[in-house]
PDB file of C-alpha atoms in Angstrom:
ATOM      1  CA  UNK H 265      52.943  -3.629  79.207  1.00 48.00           C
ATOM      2  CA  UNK H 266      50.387  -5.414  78.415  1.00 49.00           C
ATOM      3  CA  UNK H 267      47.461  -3.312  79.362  1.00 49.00           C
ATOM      4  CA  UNK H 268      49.140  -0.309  77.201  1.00 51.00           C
ATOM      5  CA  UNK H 269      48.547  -2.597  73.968  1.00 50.00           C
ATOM      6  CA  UNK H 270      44.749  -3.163  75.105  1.00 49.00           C
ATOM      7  CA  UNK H 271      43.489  -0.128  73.703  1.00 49.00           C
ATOM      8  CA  UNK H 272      45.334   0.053  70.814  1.00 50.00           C
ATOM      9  CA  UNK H 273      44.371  -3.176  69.580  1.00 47.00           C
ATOM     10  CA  UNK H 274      40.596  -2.404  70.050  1.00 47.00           C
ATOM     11  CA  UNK H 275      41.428   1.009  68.128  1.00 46.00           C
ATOM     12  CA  UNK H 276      42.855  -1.248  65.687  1.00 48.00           C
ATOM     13  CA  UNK H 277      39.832  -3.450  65.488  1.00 48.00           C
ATOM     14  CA  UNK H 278      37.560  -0.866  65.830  1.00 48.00           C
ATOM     15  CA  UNK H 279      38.912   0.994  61.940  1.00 45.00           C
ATOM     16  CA  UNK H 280      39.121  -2.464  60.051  1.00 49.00           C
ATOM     17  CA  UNK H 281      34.705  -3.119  60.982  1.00 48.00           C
ATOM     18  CA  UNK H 282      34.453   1.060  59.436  1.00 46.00           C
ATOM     19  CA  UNK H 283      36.490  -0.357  56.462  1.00 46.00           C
ATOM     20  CA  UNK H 284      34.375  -3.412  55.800  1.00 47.00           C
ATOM     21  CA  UNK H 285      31.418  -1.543  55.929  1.00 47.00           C
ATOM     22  CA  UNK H 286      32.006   0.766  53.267  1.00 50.00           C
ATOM     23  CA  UNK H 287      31.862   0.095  49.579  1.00 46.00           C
ATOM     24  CA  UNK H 288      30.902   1.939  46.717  1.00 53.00           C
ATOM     25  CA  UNK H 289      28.265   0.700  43.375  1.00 46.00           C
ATOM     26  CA  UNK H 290      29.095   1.315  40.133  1.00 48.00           C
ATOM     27  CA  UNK H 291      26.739   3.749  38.650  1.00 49.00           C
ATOM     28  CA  UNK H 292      26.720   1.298  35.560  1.00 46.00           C
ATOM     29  CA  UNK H 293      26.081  -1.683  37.549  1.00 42.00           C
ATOM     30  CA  UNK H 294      22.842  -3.331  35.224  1.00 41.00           C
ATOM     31  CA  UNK H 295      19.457  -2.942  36.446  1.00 39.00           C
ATOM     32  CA  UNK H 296      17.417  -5.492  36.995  1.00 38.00           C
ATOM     33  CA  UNK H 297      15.432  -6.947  34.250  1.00 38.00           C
ATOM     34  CA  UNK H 298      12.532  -6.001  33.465  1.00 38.00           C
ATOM     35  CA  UNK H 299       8.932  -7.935  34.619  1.00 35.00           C
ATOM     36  CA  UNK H 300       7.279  -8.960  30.742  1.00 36.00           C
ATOM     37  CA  UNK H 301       4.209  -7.011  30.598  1.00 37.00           C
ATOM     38  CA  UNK H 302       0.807  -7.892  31.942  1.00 35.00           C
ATOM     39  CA  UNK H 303      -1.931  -7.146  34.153  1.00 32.00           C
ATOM     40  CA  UNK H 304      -0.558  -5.850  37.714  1.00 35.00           C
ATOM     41  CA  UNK H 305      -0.373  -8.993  40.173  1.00 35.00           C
ATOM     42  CA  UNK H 306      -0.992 -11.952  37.653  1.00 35.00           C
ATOM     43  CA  UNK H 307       1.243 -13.187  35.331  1.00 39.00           C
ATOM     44  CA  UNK H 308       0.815 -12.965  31.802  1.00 41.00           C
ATOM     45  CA  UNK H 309      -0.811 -14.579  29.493  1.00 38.00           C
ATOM     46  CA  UNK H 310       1.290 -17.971  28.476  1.00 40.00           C
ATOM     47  CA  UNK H 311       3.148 -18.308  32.389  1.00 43.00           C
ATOM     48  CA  UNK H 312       1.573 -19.891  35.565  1.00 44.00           C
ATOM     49  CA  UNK H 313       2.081 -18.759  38.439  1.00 46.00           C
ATOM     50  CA  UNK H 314       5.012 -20.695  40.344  1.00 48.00           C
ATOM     51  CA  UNK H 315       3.722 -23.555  42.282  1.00 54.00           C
ATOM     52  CA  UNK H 316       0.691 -24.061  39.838  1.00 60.00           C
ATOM     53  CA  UNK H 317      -0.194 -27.945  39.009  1.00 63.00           C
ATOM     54  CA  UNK H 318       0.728 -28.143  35.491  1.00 67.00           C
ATOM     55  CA  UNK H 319      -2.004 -28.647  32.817  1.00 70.00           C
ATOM     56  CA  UNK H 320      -2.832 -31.786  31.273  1.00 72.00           C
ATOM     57  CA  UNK H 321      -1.901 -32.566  27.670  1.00 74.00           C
ATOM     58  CA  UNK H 322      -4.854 -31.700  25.594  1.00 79.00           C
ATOM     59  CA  UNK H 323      -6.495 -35.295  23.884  1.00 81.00           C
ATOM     60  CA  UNK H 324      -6.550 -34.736  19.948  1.00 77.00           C
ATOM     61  CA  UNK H 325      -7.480 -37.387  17.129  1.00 75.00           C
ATOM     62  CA  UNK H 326      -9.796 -39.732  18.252  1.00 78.00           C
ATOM     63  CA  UNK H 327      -9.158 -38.792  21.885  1.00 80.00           C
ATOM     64  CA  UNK H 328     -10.764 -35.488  21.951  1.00 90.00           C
ATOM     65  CA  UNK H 329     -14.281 -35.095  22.798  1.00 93.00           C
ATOM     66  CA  UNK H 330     -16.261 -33.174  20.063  1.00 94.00           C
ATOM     67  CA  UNK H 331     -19.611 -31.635  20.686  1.00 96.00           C
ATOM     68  CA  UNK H 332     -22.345 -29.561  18.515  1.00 96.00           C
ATOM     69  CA  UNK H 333     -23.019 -26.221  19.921  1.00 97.00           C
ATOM     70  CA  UNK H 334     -26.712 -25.084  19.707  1.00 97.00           C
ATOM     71  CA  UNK H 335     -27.673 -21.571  18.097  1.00 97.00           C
ATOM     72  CA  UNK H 336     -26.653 -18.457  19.611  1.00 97.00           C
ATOM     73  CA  UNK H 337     -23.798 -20.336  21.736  1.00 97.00           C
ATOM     74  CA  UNK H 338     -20.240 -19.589  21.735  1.00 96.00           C
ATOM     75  CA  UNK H 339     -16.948 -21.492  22.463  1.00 94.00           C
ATOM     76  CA  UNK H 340     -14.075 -19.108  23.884  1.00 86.00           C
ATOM     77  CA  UNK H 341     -10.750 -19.741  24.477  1.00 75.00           C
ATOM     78  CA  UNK H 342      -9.548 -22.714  26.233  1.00 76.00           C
ATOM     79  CA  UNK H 343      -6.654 -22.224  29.213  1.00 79.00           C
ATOM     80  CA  UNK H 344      -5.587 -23.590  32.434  1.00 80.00           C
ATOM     81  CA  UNK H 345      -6.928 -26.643  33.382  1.00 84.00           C
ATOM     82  CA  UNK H 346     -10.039 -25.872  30.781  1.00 90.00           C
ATOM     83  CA  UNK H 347     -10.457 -27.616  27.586  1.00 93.00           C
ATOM     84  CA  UNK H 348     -13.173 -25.520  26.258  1.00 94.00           C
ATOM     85  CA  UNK H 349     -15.670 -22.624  27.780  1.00 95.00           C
ATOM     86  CA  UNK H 350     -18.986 -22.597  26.506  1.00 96.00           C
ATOM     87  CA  UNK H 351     -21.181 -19.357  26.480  1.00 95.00           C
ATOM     88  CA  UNK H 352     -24.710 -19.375  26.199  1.00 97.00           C
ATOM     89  CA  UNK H 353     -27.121 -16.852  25.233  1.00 97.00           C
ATOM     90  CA  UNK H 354     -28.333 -15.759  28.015  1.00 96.00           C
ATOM     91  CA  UNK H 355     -28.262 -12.702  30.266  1.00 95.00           C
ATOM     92  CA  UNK H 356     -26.609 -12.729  33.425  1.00 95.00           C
ATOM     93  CA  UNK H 357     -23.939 -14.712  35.331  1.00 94.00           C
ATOM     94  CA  UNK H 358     -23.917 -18.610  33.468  1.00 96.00           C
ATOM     95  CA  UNK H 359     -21.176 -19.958  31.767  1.00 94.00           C
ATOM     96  CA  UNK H 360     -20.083 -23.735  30.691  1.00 96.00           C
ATOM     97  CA  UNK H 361     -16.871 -25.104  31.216  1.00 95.00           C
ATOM     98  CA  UNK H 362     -15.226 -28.737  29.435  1.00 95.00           C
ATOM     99  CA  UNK H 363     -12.314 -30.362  31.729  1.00 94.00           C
ATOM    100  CA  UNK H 364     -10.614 -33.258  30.460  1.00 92.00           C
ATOM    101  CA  UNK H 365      -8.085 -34.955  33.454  1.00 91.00           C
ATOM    102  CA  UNK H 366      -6.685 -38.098  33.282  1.00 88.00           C
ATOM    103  CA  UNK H 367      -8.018 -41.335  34.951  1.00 85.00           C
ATOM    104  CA  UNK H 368     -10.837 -41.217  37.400  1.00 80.00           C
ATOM    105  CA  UNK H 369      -9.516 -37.699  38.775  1.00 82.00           C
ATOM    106  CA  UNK H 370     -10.277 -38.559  42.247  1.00 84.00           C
ATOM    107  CA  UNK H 371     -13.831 -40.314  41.662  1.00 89.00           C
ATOM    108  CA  UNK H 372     -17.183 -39.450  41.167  1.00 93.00           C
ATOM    109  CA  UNK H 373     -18.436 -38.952  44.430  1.00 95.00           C
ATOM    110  CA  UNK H 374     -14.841 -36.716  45.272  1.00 95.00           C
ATOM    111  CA  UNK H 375     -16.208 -34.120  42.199  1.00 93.00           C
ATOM    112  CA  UNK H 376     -19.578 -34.470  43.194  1.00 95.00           C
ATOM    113  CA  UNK H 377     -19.101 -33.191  46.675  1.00 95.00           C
ATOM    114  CA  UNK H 378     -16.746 -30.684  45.150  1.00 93.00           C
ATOM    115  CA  UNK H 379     -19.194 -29.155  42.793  1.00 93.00           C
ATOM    116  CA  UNK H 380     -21.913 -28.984  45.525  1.00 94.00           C
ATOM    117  CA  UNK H 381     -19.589 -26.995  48.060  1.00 92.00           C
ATOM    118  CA  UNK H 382     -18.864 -25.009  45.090  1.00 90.00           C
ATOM    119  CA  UNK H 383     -22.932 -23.803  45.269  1.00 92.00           C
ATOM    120  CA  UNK H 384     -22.887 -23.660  49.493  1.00 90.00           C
ATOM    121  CA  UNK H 385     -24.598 -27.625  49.917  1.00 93.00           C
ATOM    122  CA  UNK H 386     -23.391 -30.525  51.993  1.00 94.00           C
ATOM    123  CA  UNK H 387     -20.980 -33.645  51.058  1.00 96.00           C
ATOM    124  CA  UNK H 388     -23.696 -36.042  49.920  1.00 96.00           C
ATOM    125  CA  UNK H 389     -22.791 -40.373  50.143  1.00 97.00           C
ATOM    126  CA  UNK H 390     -23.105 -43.361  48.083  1.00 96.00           C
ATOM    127  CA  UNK H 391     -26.476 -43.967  48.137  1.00 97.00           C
ATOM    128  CA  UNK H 392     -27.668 -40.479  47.727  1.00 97.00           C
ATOM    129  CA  UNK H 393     -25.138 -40.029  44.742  1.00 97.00           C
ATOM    130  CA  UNK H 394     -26.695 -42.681  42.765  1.00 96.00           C
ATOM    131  CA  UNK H 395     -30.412 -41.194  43.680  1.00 97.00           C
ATOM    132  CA  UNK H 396     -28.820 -38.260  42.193  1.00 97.00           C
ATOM    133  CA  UNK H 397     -27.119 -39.641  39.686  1.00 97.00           C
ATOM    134  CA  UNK H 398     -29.586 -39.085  35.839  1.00 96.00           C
ATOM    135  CA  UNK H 399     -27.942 -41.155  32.786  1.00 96.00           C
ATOM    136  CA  UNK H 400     -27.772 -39.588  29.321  1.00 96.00           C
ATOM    137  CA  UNK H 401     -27.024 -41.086  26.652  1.00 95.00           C
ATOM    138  CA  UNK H 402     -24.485 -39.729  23.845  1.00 95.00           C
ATOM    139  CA  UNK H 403     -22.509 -41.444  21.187  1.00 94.00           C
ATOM    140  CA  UNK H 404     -19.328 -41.503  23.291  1.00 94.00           C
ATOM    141  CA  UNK H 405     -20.745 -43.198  26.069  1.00 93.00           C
ATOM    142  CA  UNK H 406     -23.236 -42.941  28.764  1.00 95.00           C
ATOM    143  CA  UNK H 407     -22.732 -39.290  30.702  1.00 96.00           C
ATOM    144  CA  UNK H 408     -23.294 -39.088  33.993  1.00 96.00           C
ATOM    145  CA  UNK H 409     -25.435 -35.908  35.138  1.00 97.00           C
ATOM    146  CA  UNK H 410     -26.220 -34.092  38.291  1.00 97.00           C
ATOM    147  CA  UNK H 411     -28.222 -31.001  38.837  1.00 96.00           C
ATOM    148  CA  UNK H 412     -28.269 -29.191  42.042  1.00 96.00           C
ATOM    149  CA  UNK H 413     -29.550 -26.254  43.401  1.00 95.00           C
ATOM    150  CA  UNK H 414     -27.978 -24.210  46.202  1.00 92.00           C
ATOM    151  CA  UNK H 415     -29.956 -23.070  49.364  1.00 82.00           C
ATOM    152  CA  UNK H 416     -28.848 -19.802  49.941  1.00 76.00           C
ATOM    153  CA  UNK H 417     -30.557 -16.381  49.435  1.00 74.00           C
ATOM    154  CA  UNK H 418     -28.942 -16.046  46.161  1.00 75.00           C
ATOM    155  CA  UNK H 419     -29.791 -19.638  44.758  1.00 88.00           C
ATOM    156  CA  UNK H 420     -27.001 -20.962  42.718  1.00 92.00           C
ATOM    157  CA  UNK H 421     -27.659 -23.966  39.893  1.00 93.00           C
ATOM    158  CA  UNK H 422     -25.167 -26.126  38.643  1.00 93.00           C
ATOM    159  CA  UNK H 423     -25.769 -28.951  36.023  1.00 94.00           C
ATOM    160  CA  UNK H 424     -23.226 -30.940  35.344  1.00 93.00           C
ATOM    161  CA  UNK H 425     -22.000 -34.368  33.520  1.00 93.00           C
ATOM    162  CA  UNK H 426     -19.080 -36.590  33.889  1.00 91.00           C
ATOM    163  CA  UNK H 427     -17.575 -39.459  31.603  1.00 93.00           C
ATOM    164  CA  UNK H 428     -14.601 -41.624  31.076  1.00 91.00           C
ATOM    165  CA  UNK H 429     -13.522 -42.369  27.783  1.00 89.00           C
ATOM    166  CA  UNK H 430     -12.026 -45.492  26.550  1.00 86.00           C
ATOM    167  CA  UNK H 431      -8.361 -43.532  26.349  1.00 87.00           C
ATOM    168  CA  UNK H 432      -8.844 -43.659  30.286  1.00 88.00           C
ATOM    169  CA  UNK H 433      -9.758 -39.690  30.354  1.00 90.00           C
ATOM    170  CA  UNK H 434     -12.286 -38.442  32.581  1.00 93.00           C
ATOM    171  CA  UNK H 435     -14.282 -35.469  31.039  1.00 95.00           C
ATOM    172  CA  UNK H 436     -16.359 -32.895  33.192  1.00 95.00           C
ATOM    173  CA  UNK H 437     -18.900 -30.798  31.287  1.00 96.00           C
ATOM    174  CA  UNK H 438     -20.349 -27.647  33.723  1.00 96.00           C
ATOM    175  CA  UNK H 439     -22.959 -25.281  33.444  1.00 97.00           C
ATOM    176  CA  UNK H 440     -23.071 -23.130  36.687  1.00 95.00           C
ATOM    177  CA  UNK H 441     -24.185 -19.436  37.670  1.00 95.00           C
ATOM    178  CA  UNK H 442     -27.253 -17.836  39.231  1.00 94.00           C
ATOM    179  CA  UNK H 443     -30.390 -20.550  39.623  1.00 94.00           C
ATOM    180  CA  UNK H 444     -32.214 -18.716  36.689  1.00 94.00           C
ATOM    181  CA  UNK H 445     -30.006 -18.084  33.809  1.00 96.00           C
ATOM    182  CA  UNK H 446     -28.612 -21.687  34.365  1.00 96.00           C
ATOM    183  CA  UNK H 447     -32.646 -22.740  34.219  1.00 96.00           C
ATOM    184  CA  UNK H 448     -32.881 -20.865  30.763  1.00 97.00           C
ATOM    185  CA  UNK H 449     -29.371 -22.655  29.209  1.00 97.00           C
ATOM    186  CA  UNK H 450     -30.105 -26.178  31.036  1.00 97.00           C
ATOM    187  CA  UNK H 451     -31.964 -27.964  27.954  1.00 97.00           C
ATOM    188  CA  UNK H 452     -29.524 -26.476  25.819  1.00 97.00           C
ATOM    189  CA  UNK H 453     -26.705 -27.599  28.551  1.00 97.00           C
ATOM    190  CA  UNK H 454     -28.757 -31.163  27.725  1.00 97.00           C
ATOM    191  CA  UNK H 455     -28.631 -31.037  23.931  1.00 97.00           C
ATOM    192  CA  UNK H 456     -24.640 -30.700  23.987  1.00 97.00           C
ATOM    193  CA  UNK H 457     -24.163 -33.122  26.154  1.00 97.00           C
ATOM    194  CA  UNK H 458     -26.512 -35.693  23.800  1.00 96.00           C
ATOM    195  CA  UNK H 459     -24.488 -34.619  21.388  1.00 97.00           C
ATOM    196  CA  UNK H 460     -21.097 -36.150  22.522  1.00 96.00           C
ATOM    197  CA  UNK H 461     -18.916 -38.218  20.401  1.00 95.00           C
ATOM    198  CA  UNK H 462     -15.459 -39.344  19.519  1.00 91.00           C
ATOM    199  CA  UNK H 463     -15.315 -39.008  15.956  1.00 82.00           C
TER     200      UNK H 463
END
């Protein structure tokens, strides 16, 4: 008796998984929505990209760092983690960048080491830091500059300046490209960076 039911319950069991894998779709089930428009793979312009650090609030009023630009430079648009981007007048690849963070943004020496394995060059120390370290002065404080020069076949240059305001900000001014545009916009790079100030 009870190996005659055996096979009827697995014939049994065996319709109800063909049931549960059948269904039908509505044809007027909605589509997804649409991606908003922009340039294949990146998002567009306004949204970060999921997992992105968030931007700083911008400084304004007596906060915000103002500079004079010399002739025949431009100032694009800002976005990201950049405050300002400075163009120069000069062929080929050069361009200066403003970044305003707050506090000490990980130190001097961190940024330092940062920007110089940005150009292919080694993690330099205390001691060397200060050697490397050249003062300018500007009416918003003393800026801290460094120039370096990469040692690869295609020498890079970057010249760049760091200071705190009294807010507690920590501004980063950068010139960086190929070794000789950067030569041709450095004592312009120089004269903006005199030119600092608050008010």
């Amino acid at each position: 008796m009870i190996l005659s039911t055996i096979p009827m319950l697995l014939l049994s069991l065996g319709c109800r998984r063909e049931e549960a894998t059948r269904y039908r779709v509505p044809k007027d089930a909605a589509a997804p929505a649409a991606m908003p428009s922009g340039t294949a793979g990146m998002p567009p312009p306004g949204m970060g990209v999921p997992g992105d650090v968030p931007a700083p609030p911008r400084p304004t009023g007596q906060g915000a760092l103002k500079w004079s630009l010399p002739p025949g430079w431009t100032e694009g648009e800002a976005g990201g983690m950049r405050y300002a981007t400075l163009k120069p007048p000069v062929q080929g690849k050069v361009e200066a960048t403003v970044v305003v963070l707050p506090g000490m943004a990980g130190g001097e020496l961190s940024n330092v080491n940062r920007w110089r394995g940005q150009i292919g060059l080694g993690p330099i120390d205390e001691q060397a830091l200060a050697a490397a370290r050249k003062p300018i002065k500007s009416k918003a404080g003393t800026v801290s500059v460094f120039d370096f020069t990469g040692e690869g076949q295609a020498k890079s240059r970057m010249v760049a300046g760091l200071i705190t305001t009294n807010d507690g900000n920590t501004w980063f001014l950068k010139l960086v490209g190929d070794a000789g545009p950067v030569g041709k916009a450095e004592p312009d790079f120089m004269r903006i960076i005199g030119s600092l100030h608050l008010d």
